[in-house]
Amino acid sequence: MSFKIPRSFIDQLLAKVDIVSLIGGSFSLKKAGKSWVACCPFHQEKTPSFTVSPDKQFYHCFGCGAHGNAISFLIAYEKMDFMEALKTLAHQQGMTLPSGGGEKENKDESTGLFEILEKVVRYYHQVLLKSEQAIFARQYLRERGLTLAILKTFEIGFAPPGWNTLSEQFSIDKKQTERWIQAGLLIQKDLDHTYDRFRNRIMFPIRDRKGYPIGFGGRVLTADEKPKYLNSPETPIFHKGYELYGLYSIVHKRERPSYLLVVEGYMDVIALVQQGITSSVATLGTALTKEHLELLFRYAPVVVFCFDGDSAGQMAAARALDVALPFLGNPHEIRFMVLPQNEDPDTWVRKIGKDSFEKHIKTAKPLATFLVESVSGACDLTQVDGQIKLIQLIKSKLEKTSDLMIRYPILQEVSRKTHIECSVLEKALEHTTEGTLPSFSTVSLSPPTPLVKKTIQLLLQFPVLAQKVEGAERLKGIQLPGIALLLHILERLQHSPSLSFAALFEDLRETDYEKQISQLIPLQTTLSEGEAGLELKGALKKLLAVKKQQNVEDLLQKSRTQPLSSEEKTRLQALLVSS
Ligand SMILES: [Zn+2]
């Protein structure tokens, strides 16, 4: 996203949209009480558990947990990105997106580049299938075991050896040259001359998630040619850090895969498909990025990394580990599968067959196990020194995360290796960090406690009640999971009482709180507004009592190690008297 759409615009847009007719336009919904239901489009089921609430402007599946507002629906179901979803909704509502500069121009420009690439995809493919020039390429692919059907499915092609094949084939004139350079297909040699970027290579077209061609990967035929793989450069439509080879063919299927396998190269993806394993993707000659992982988790709950058994594979695994760590915790699951020495997915699946390969995917190592194993290789765990070294190495990895859900399994794993108890390890880790680690029980992002959850739920069910809450700032500083979210929701509703849950949810997209609010999707309630108001009052009172108790404990705790100041003594007395 190159610029930020103002929140007020998104609020207005979501207030206008009707999620029932939006979703109803994609598949049919049945009325059930105040809501509408259907069989979930995101998982397979026979009885409907996918529910759309017109009040909340929100959908939620009780089967698989898929949920979101109108924007989320377009992203998840129509495979749009965030900006496209906004544009689509705004267009439907007759609203114009605040100008971010050159939006339309960009679109026209991209369309032109897609068209050029589409022509070249078809041309290279025809050359591979039919041309004399591609005899060796065809032979090579046959030797690698690729069938004609697979060549067609992946539109594999061949770029002839000449330096000006494309200019001649497509009669590119001077005026058009610039576009072809932008598309990454021609390279400027001097003022008047260009030449083909890809020559004498087997060509793998790369398509984005919507199926538009955005670039190529080209592979040499013999081992002495360099580089072995050549990718399109970054262009206005091709950003390697955001794209994955093979994702298009996975996402345009109606059913979502239960896992996605990340492999290192195009040939791996293709070889796996040929063996019947259809859920793999490859990065495009770049290291895995945070954006890649976010993308993967949009389509599957489990991501399995598969790395070659050589040293390059080990390095790639270590990098992936660093990117993956902050993503841990529900509902994401990351696993690692390391192949035997000198094998890649292509060679190995052919050796052991589909079933065994799938078994290895299923039993791939959980991230915690893989992390500890890869780190402990450098430590002699029979010696105290080695154990300390391991703890320190783990410590440096854990600094990236404060999430208990992630830290705990890793500590358990270290404990298993070193035979040191978890509680001792916890202390050891705190000790070596000199206070840089947040305390082990991070309160901010864990699931809200029942009391906080109830308070938030009441506000979400009856947003008008927020107006009646006085002195919300007194809730600040309470050490309970979910308090920050509660304060945020209160503040938003006090300012804009008519906000829907959909708009509140939208605020938190891609923030640390997205997961928390997802667990708080408002339930149908039998309470009246008056009853809810009383409940809310009671819950807030209890929260303030918790705060008081925490203040007392803090002061008492402090008094055990150092004398309290007179101001603190007075405060403590006042707190104790009023309880
Ligand atoms: Zn579902």
XYZ file of C-alpha atoms and ligand atoms in Angstrom:
580
model
C 0.000 0.000 0.000
C 1.635 3.167 -1.097
C -0.548 5.597 0.830
C -2.953 5.412 3.701
C -6.701 5.754 3.236
C -8.108 7.924 6.039
C -9.949 6.020 8.715
C -12.964 8.317 8.369
C -13.360 7.245 4.747
C -13.277 3.560 5.678
C -15.809 4.184 8.468
C -18.161 5.886 6.012
C -17.703 3.206 3.421
C -18.407 0.367 5.850
C -21.460 2.233 7.125
C -22.892 2.304 3.594
C -22.066 -1.243 2.538
C -24.568 -4.015 3.149
C -22.618 -7.180 3.795
C -25.668 -9.400 3.269
C -26.182 -8.286 -0.314
C -22.442 -8.276 -0.935
C -22.016 -11.911 0.138
C -25.441 -12.809 -1.264
C -24.120 -11.717 -4.650
C -21.487 -14.457 -4.543
C -23.582 -17.364 -3.274
C -27.047 -17.738 -1.846
C -27.804 -17.026 1.795
C -30.802 -18.237 3.801
C -32.522 -16.181 6.445
C -32.218 -17.610 9.976
C -33.585 -15.349 12.684
C -31.806 -12.026 12.591
C -28.914 -13.459 10.583
C -28.322 -15.146 7.263
C -26.601 -18.500 6.836
C -24.957 -20.640 4.164
C -22.589 -23.565 3.846
C -19.166 -22.082 4.425
C -17.177 -21.239 1.292
C -13.937 -21.565 3.229
C -14.245 -25.153 4.418
C -16.202 -28.189 3.366
C -19.431 -28.821 5.201
C -22.911 -30.186 4.732
C -24.853 -28.117 7.273
C -24.500 -24.338 7.209
C -22.336 -22.783 9.899
C -21.377 -19.669 7.960
C -23.362 -16.781 9.448
C -23.737 -13.221 8.216
C -24.994 -10.606 10.641
C -26.576 -7.462 9.165
C -26.388 -5.740 12.591
C -22.693 -6.239 12.978
C -21.968 -6.101 9.252
C -19.834 -9.142 9.904
C -19.563 -12.768 8.873
C -18.416 -15.642 11.024
C -18.119 -19.374 10.437
C -18.710 -21.506 13.510
C -17.067 -24.427 11.736
C -13.676 -23.108 10.664
C -13.597 -19.723 12.376
C -13.370 -17.674 9.171
C -14.660 -14.199 9.910
C -14.482 -10.582 8.890
C -16.239 -7.562 7.460
C -17.063 -6.723 3.860
C -13.444 -5.862 3.101
C -12.233 -9.140 4.596
C -14.763 -11.045 2.511
C -13.496 -9.622 -0.748
C -9.932 -10.350 0.314
C -10.644 -13.916 1.409
C -13.251 -14.990 -1.126
C -12.503 -12.918 -4.189
C -8.732 -13.016 -3.527
C -8.423 -9.253 -3.772
C -5.787 -7.298 -1.972
C -6.779 -4.623 0.523
C -6.777 -1.710 -1.931
C -8.714 -3.615 -4.552
C -11.319 -4.542 -1.983
C -11.666 -0.904 -0.924
C -11.883 0.226 -4.527
C -14.525 -2.359 -5.370
C -16.713 -1.437 -2.409
C -16.272 2.291 -2.970
C -17.222 1.856 -6.614
C -20.359 -0.100 -5.666
C -21.369 2.665 -3.272
C -20.658 5.450 -5.750
C -17.849 6.773 -3.581
C -14.456 7.868 -4.845
C -11.353 6.754 -3.025
C -9.352 9.657 -1.630
C -6.698 10.258 -4.217
C -3.398 8.624 -3.511
C -1.923 9.969 -6.697
C -1.858 8.258 -10.040
C -4.087 5.306 -9.164
C -5.774 5.185 -12.543
C -2.591 5.847 -14.417
C -0.966 2.966 -12.578
C -3.735 0.660 -13.547
C -3.505 1.475 -17.218
C 0.220 1.120 -17.083
C -0.024 -2.322 -15.447
C -2.625 -3.480 -17.948
C -0.226 -2.668 -20.779
C 2.556 -4.674 -19.154
C 0.280 -7.659 -18.470
C -0.685 -7.704 -22.138
C 2.918 -7.744 -23.271
C 3.819 -10.542 -20.879
C 0.760 -12.577 -21.824
C 1.814 -12.486 -25.494
C 5.318 -13.587 -24.613
C 4.085 -16.404 -22.347
C 2.153 -17.819 -25.274
C 4.986 -17.312 -27.711
C 7.682 -18.994 -25.587
C 5.285 -21.857 -24.868
C 4.645 -22.454 -28.568
C 8.394 -22.334 -29.249
C 8.976 -25.015 -26.623
C 6.253 -27.278 -27.940
C 6.966 -26.916 -31.655
C 10.170 -25.176 -32.630
C 13.312 -26.828 -33.975
C 15.247 -24.461 -31.715
C 13.801 -26.147 -28.627
C 14.875 -29.723 -29.338
C 17.381 -29.800 -26.505
C 14.988 -28.093 -24.120
C 12.302 -30.668 -24.828
C 14.805 -33.433 -24.364
C 16.003 -31.956 -21.072
C 12.457 -31.665 -19.726
C 11.653 -35.195 -20.819
C 14.705 -36.428 -18.975
C 13.535 -34.613 -15.884
C 10.330 -36.612 -16.240
C 7.921 -33.806 -17.125
C 4.896 -34.837 -19.155
C 3.314 -32.825 -21.946
C 0.296 -32.205 -19.730
C 2.500 -30.632 -17.053
C 4.322 -28.488 -19.623
C 0.912 -27.190 -20.679
C -0.437 -26.698 -17.174
C 2.532 -24.577 -16.176
C 2.806 -22.974 -19.628
C 6.487 -23.787 -19.659
C 8.275 -22.219 -22.588
C 11.600 -21.737 -24.293
C 13.401 -18.484 -25.078
C 15.389 -18.985 -28.314
C 19.118 -18.245 -28.291
C 19.017 -15.106 -30.499
C 19.669 -11.616 -29.104
C 16.732 -9.944 -30.849
C 14.102 -12.635 -31.020
C 11.353 -10.633 -29.323
C 11.935 -7.427 -31.302
C 11.705 -9.378 -34.538
C 8.842 -11.640 -33.529
C 6.658 -8.795 -32.233
C 7.926 -6.040 -34.566
C 8.634 -3.818 -31.565
C 9.148 -0.287 -32.808
C 11.009 2.498 -31.089
C 7.877 3.847 -29.459
C 7.059 0.527 -27.827
C 10.579 -0.339 -26.712
C 10.235 1.486 -23.404
C 7.257 -0.679 -22.371
C 9.105 -3.886 -23.186
C 12.041 -2.746 -21.100
C 9.654 -1.956 -18.254
C 8.152 -5.419 -18.567
C 11.627 -6.790 -17.898
C 11.915 -8.521 -21.268
C 14.333 -6.250 -23.107
C 17.552 -4.654 -21.904
C 18.829 -1.313 -23.219
C 22.267 -1.758 -24.764
C 22.919 1.756 -25.993
C 20.824 4.630 -27.241
C 19.515 2.759 -30.256
C 19.763 -0.897 -29.349
C 18.166 -3.361 -27.033
C 18.564 -7.103 -26.587
C 16.500 -9.940 -25.108
C 16.974 -10.535 -21.394
C 16.182 -14.249 -21.718
C 18.098 -16.290 -24.268
C 18.423 -20.035 -24.639
C 16.546 -20.716 -21.445
C 13.603 -22.807 -20.346
C 10.993 -20.295 -19.281
C 8.652 -20.531 -16.302
C 5.924 -17.872 -16.463
C 5.075 -16.356 -13.105
C 1.481 -15.313 -12.510
C 0.094 -13.271 -9.640
C -2.791 -14.453 -7.500
C -5.346 -13.248 -9.986
C -3.660 -15.018 -12.838
C -1.989 -12.043 -14.524
C 1.478 -12.787 -15.905
C 4.012 -10.651 -14.050
C 7.388 -12.123 -14.903
C 9.483 -15.146 -15.787
C 12.032 -17.439 -14.300
C 14.487 -18.790 -16.863
C 16.641 -21.873 -16.431
C 19.744 -22.815 -18.408
C 20.035 -26.159 -20.170
C 23.576 -27.090 -19.236
C 25.517 -26.891 -16.012
C 28.270 -24.641 -17.397
C 25.955 -21.746 -18.291
C 25.499 -19.069 -15.662
C 23.417 -18.031 -13.854
C 21.519 -21.262 -13.492
C 18.280 -19.370 -12.838
C 17.541 -15.894 -14.119
C 14.409 -14.092 -12.940
C 12.660 -11.042 -14.313
C 13.886 -7.916 -12.551
C 11.644 -5.941 -10.202
C 9.163 -4.110 -12.423
C 6.056 -2.001 -11.771
C 4.078 -5.262 -11.637
C 6.638 -7.751 -10.300
C 7.756 -7.548 -6.689
C 9.615 -10.673 -5.658
C 9.165 -10.095 -1.957
C 5.386 -10.315 -2.398
C 4.942 -13.079 -4.929
C 5.157 -16.841 -4.747
C 5.445 -19.230 -7.651
C 2.542 -21.670 -7.781
C 0.203 -19.730 -5.508
C -2.122 -18.799 -8.349
C -2.986 -22.389 -9.192
C -3.714 -23.067 -5.513
C -5.854 -20.036 -4.726
C -8.137 -20.210 -7.683
C -9.365 -23.600 -6.544
C -12.515 -23.300 -4.522
C -11.317 -25.380 -1.613
C -8.587 -24.153 0.642
C -5.589 -26.424 1.234
C -4.962 -27.679 4.764
C -1.302 -26.745 4.449
C 1.066 -24.991 2.073
C 4.520 -26.374 1.392
C 7.244 -23.824 0.687
C 10.007 -25.177 -1.543
C 13.060 -23.541 -3.061
C 12.507 -23.631 -6.821
C 10.088 -23.781 -9.737
C 11.137 -27.259 -10.680
C 10.305 -28.460 -7.177
C 6.777 -27.071 -7.394
C 6.258 -28.617 -10.805
C 7.757 -31.991 -9.923
C 5.547 -32.190 -6.847
C 2.403 -31.412 -8.842
C 3.346 -34.105 -11.303
C 3.482 -36.540 -8.383
C 0.078 -35.384 -7.155
C 1.208 -32.993 -4.408
C -0.519 -29.783 -5.349
C -0.053 -27.452 -2.391
C 3.462 -26.175 -2.869
C 4.855 -22.747 -3.696
C 8.346 -21.367 -4.224
C 9.933 -18.016 -3.488
C 11.293 -16.282 -6.559
C 15.013 -16.222 -6.035
C 14.703 -14.175 -2.862
C 14.772 -15.054 0.799
C 11.398 -15.522 2.420
C 9.836 -12.274 3.672
C 7.296 -11.356 6.295
C 4.923 -10.441 3.452
C 5.290 -13.918 1.964
C 4.299 -15.499 5.243
C 1.319 -13.192 5.681
C 0.215 -14.152 2.215
C 0.611 -17.864 2.894
C -1.411 -17.702 6.081
C -4.235 -16.113 4.142
C -4.709 -19.372 2.317
C -3.790 -22.099 4.800
C -3.485 -22.446 8.556
C -0.302 -24.495 8.363
C 2.881 -23.602 6.479
C 5.546 -26.261 6.041
C 8.998 -25.222 4.903
C 10.855 -27.789 2.913
C 14.589 -27.285 2.501
C 17.270 -29.169 0.647
C 19.700 -31.123 2.763
C 22.739 -29.119 1.560
C 24.361 -26.162 3.263
C 22.486 -23.597 1.149
C 19.299 -25.297 2.278
C 20.392 -25.052 5.908
C 21.072 -21.358 5.502
C 17.711 -20.793 3.887
C 16.115 -22.667 6.775
C 17.879 -20.465 9.322
C 16.656 -17.333 7.545
C 13.122 -18.663 7.315
C 13.279 -19.418 11.015
C 14.018 -15.787 11.832
C 11.179 -14.532 9.673
C 8.800 -17.169 11.021
C 9.353 -16.725 14.737
C 7.197 -13.626 15.247
C 4.301 -15.356 13.475
C 3.943 -18.149 15.928
C 1.033 -18.795 18.174
C -2.520 -19.632 17.242
C -3.946 -19.915 14.721
C -0.733 -20.139 12.726
C 1.381 -23.218 12.631
C 4.807 -23.431 11.060
C 6.718 -26.640 10.495
C 10.071 -27.516 9.006
C 11.033 -30.435 6.877
C 14.687 -30.926 6.026
C 15.468 -33.368 3.227
C 18.306 -35.871 3.335
C 21.740 -34.766 2.128
C 21.920 -34.208 -1.656
C 18.172 -34.445 -2.177
C 15.715 -31.821 -3.302
C 11.923 -32.212 -3.385
C 12.079 -33.126 -7.047
C 14.576 -35.974 -6.649
C 13.207 -37.157 -3.366
C 9.530 -37.379 -4.254
C 10.488 -39.426 -7.294
C 12.547 -41.718 -5.090
C 10.048 -42.321 -2.275
C 6.689 -41.595 -3.955
C 3.736 -39.407 -3.079
C 2.461 -41.230 -0.007
C 5.781 -41.309 1.820
C 6.489 -37.732 0.899
C 3.124 -36.655 2.289
C 3.821 -38.578 5.452
C 7.002 -36.555 5.866
C 5.056 -33.341 5.363
C 2.624 -34.356 8.079
C 5.383 -35.239 10.522
C 7.556 -32.212 9.767
C 9.119 -30.701 12.867
C 7.229 -28.018 14.759
C 9.040 -24.710 14.789
C 10.025 -24.966 18.456
C 11.687 -28.334 17.939
C 13.404 -27.216 14.782
C 14.659 -24.010 16.358
C 16.150 -25.712 19.385
C 17.679 -28.481 17.302
C 19.271 -26.120 14.837
C 20.692 -23.943 17.584
C 21.882 -26.767 19.814
C 24.061 -28.253 17.085
C 26.788 -25.826 18.172
C 26.522 -26.715 21.878
C 27.881 -29.674 23.840
C 24.862 -30.352 26.006
C 26.671 -32.872 28.203
C 28.627 -29.932 29.628
C 27.289 -27.063 31.726
C 29.073 -24.600 29.429
C 27.245 -26.024 26.435
C 23.909 -25.780 28.217
C 24.556 -22.128 29.087
C 25.542 -21.458 25.506
C 22.284 -22.990 24.299
C 20.259 -20.885 26.714
C 22.025 -17.760 25.533
C 21.485 -18.584 21.873
C 17.819 -19.261 22.489
C 17.576 -16.074 24.475
C 18.766 -14.048 21.510
C 16.078 -15.688 19.352
C 13.342 -15.185 21.914
C 14.028 -11.486 22.161
C 12.060 -11.193 18.959
C 8.922 -12.365 20.667
C 7.102 -11.731 23.896
C 4.219 -14.031 23.136
C 3.769 -16.689 25.777
C 2.235 -19.056 23.250
C 5.497 -19.041 21.332
C 7.963 -18.908 24.167
C 6.507 -21.753 26.145
C 6.924 -24.608 23.647
C 10.452 -23.413 22.967
C 11.314 -23.452 26.675
C 9.843 -26.935 26.949
C 12.012 -28.064 24.099
C 15.145 -26.624 25.712
C 14.126 -28.313 28.930
C 13.820 -31.651 27.150
C 17.316 -31.258 25.697
C 19.086 -29.994 28.793
C 17.012 -31.733 31.483
C 16.716 -28.358 33.192
C 13.248 -27.607 34.502
C 11.183 -25.013 32.658
C 10.767 -22.832 35.730
C 14.537 -22.716 36.179
C 15.040 -21.938 32.492
C 12.539 -19.141 32.688
C 14.570 -17.585 35.480
C 17.815 -18.177 33.644
C 16.465 -16.479 30.581
C 15.223 -13.511 32.543
C 18.560 -13.309 34.272
C 20.698 -13.209 31.182
C 18.554 -10.578 29.526
C 19.148 -7.824 32.071
C 15.573 -6.718 31.890
C 15.344 -6.466 28.122
C 12.810 -9.258 27.878
C 9.264 -8.457 28.754
C 8.242 -10.517 31.755
C 7.245 -14.030 30.864
C 3.574 -13.359 31.357
C 3.057 -10.614 28.809
C -0.324 -9.196 29.477
C -0.918 -7.090 26.460
C -1.563 -9.590 23.710
C -2.679 -12.746 25.480
C -6.356 -13.678 25.186
C -8.444 -11.307 27.304
C -9.478 -12.561 30.744
C -13.173 -13.467 31.132
C -13.964 -10.186 32.903
C -12.332 -8.039 30.211
C -13.868 -10.201 27.526
C -17.328 -9.765 29.017
C -16.887 -5.977 29.217
C -15.817 -5.774 25.582
C -18.625 -8.093 24.463
C -21.208 -5.886 26.166
C -19.848 -2.822 24.412
C -19.820 -4.605 21.067
C -23.392 -5.791 21.525
C -24.621 -2.377 22.665
C -22.247 0.272 21.306
C -24.510 3.064 22.633
C -23.557 2.103 26.184
C -20.078 3.505 25.610
C -21.564 6.985 25.907
C -22.557 6.282 29.476
C -19.128 5.166 30.631
C -17.541 7.970 32.593
C -13.903 8.303 33.530
C -12.688 5.604 31.118
C -9.119 6.777 31.699
C -9.263 5.227 35.177
C -9.063 1.842 33.484
C -5.610 2.657 32.198
C -2.774 0.807 33.827
C -4.755 -2.285 34.781
C -2.492 -5.268 34.266
C -4.935 -7.602 32.529
C -4.826 -9.067 29.020
C -7.222 -7.213 26.746
C -7.322 -3.891 28.636
C -5.617 -1.978 25.832
C -8.172 -3.324 23.374
C -11.035 -2.410 25.709
C -9.721 1.146 26.034
C -9.366 1.446 22.287
C -12.924 0.256 21.646
C -14.334 2.532 24.346
C -12.558 5.545 22.938
C -13.681 4.842 19.379
C -17.301 4.288 20.387
C -17.380 7.382 22.562
C -16.286 9.450 19.602
C -18.427 7.721 16.979
C -21.383 5.964 18.628
C -22.785 4.601 15.368
C -19.679 2.608 14.398
C -20.431 -0.976 13.451
C -18.407 -3.903 14.685
C -17.162 -4.172 11.105
C -15.563 -0.724 11.381
C -13.966 -1.504 14.749
C -12.590 -4.704 13.324
C -11.221 -2.777 10.366
C -9.265 -0.438 12.675
C -7.277 -3.333 13.922
C -6.463 -5.053 10.658
C -2.782 -5.985 10.585
C -2.180 -4.693 14.098
C -1.182 -6.691 17.154
C -4.802 -6.574 18.300
C -6.329 -8.244 15.271
C -6.083 -11.660 16.880
C -7.613 -10.454 20.141
C -10.638 -8.840 18.536
C -11.149 -11.912 16.371
C -11.765 -13.852 19.565
C -14.414 -11.368 20.621
C -16.829 -11.497 17.739
C -20.102 -10.402 19.322
C -22.529 -13.159 20.112
C -26.282 -12.932 19.817
C -27.561 -11.683 23.127
C -30.824 -12.100 24.990
C -30.140 -9.077 27.192
C -32.079 -5.859 26.819
C -30.138 -2.636 26.561
C -31.061 -1.752 30.144
C -29.887 -5.098 31.496
C -26.684 -4.850 29.497
C -26.088 -1.373 30.915
C -26.289 -2.731 34.457
C -23.991 -5.620 33.611
C -21.503 -3.238 32.069
C -21.544 -1.019 35.152
C -20.875 -4.050 37.326
C -18.035 -5.257 35.115
C -16.348 -1.842 35.108
C -16.606 -1.687 38.889
C -14.907 -5.065 39.140
C -12.148 -3.910 36.806
C -11.483 -0.865 38.966
C -11.365 -3.155 41.997
C -8.728 -5.223 40.225
C -6.723 -2.084 39.615
C -6.894 -1.120 43.259
C -5.831 -4.570 44.348
C -2.887 -4.426 41.939
C -1.829 -1.043 43.306
C -1.923 -2.379 46.849
C 0.120 -5.416 45.886
C 2.676 -3.323 44.033
C 3.184 -1.067 47.021
C 3.373 -3.951 49.486
C 5.837 -5.724 47.232
C 7.987 -2.620 47.051
C 7.886 -2.113 50.811
C 9.519 -5.537 51.282
C 12.691 -4.455 49.482
C 12.887 -0.720 50.176
C 11.288 1.893 52.385
C 8.255 3.593 50.854
C 8.205 7.344 50.393
C 5.728 9.235 52.549
C 3.534 9.854 49.522
C 3.477 6.116 48.823
C 2.648 5.341 52.454
C -0.303 7.705 52.361
C -1.514 6.158 49.129
C -1.219 2.641 50.503
C -3.119 3.591 53.639
C -5.886 5.198 51.630
C -6.149 2.134 49.417
C -6.296 -0.239 52.377
C -8.860 1.829 54.277
C -11.236 2.082 51.357
C -11.263 -1.627 50.641
Zn -16.010 -22.334 7.584
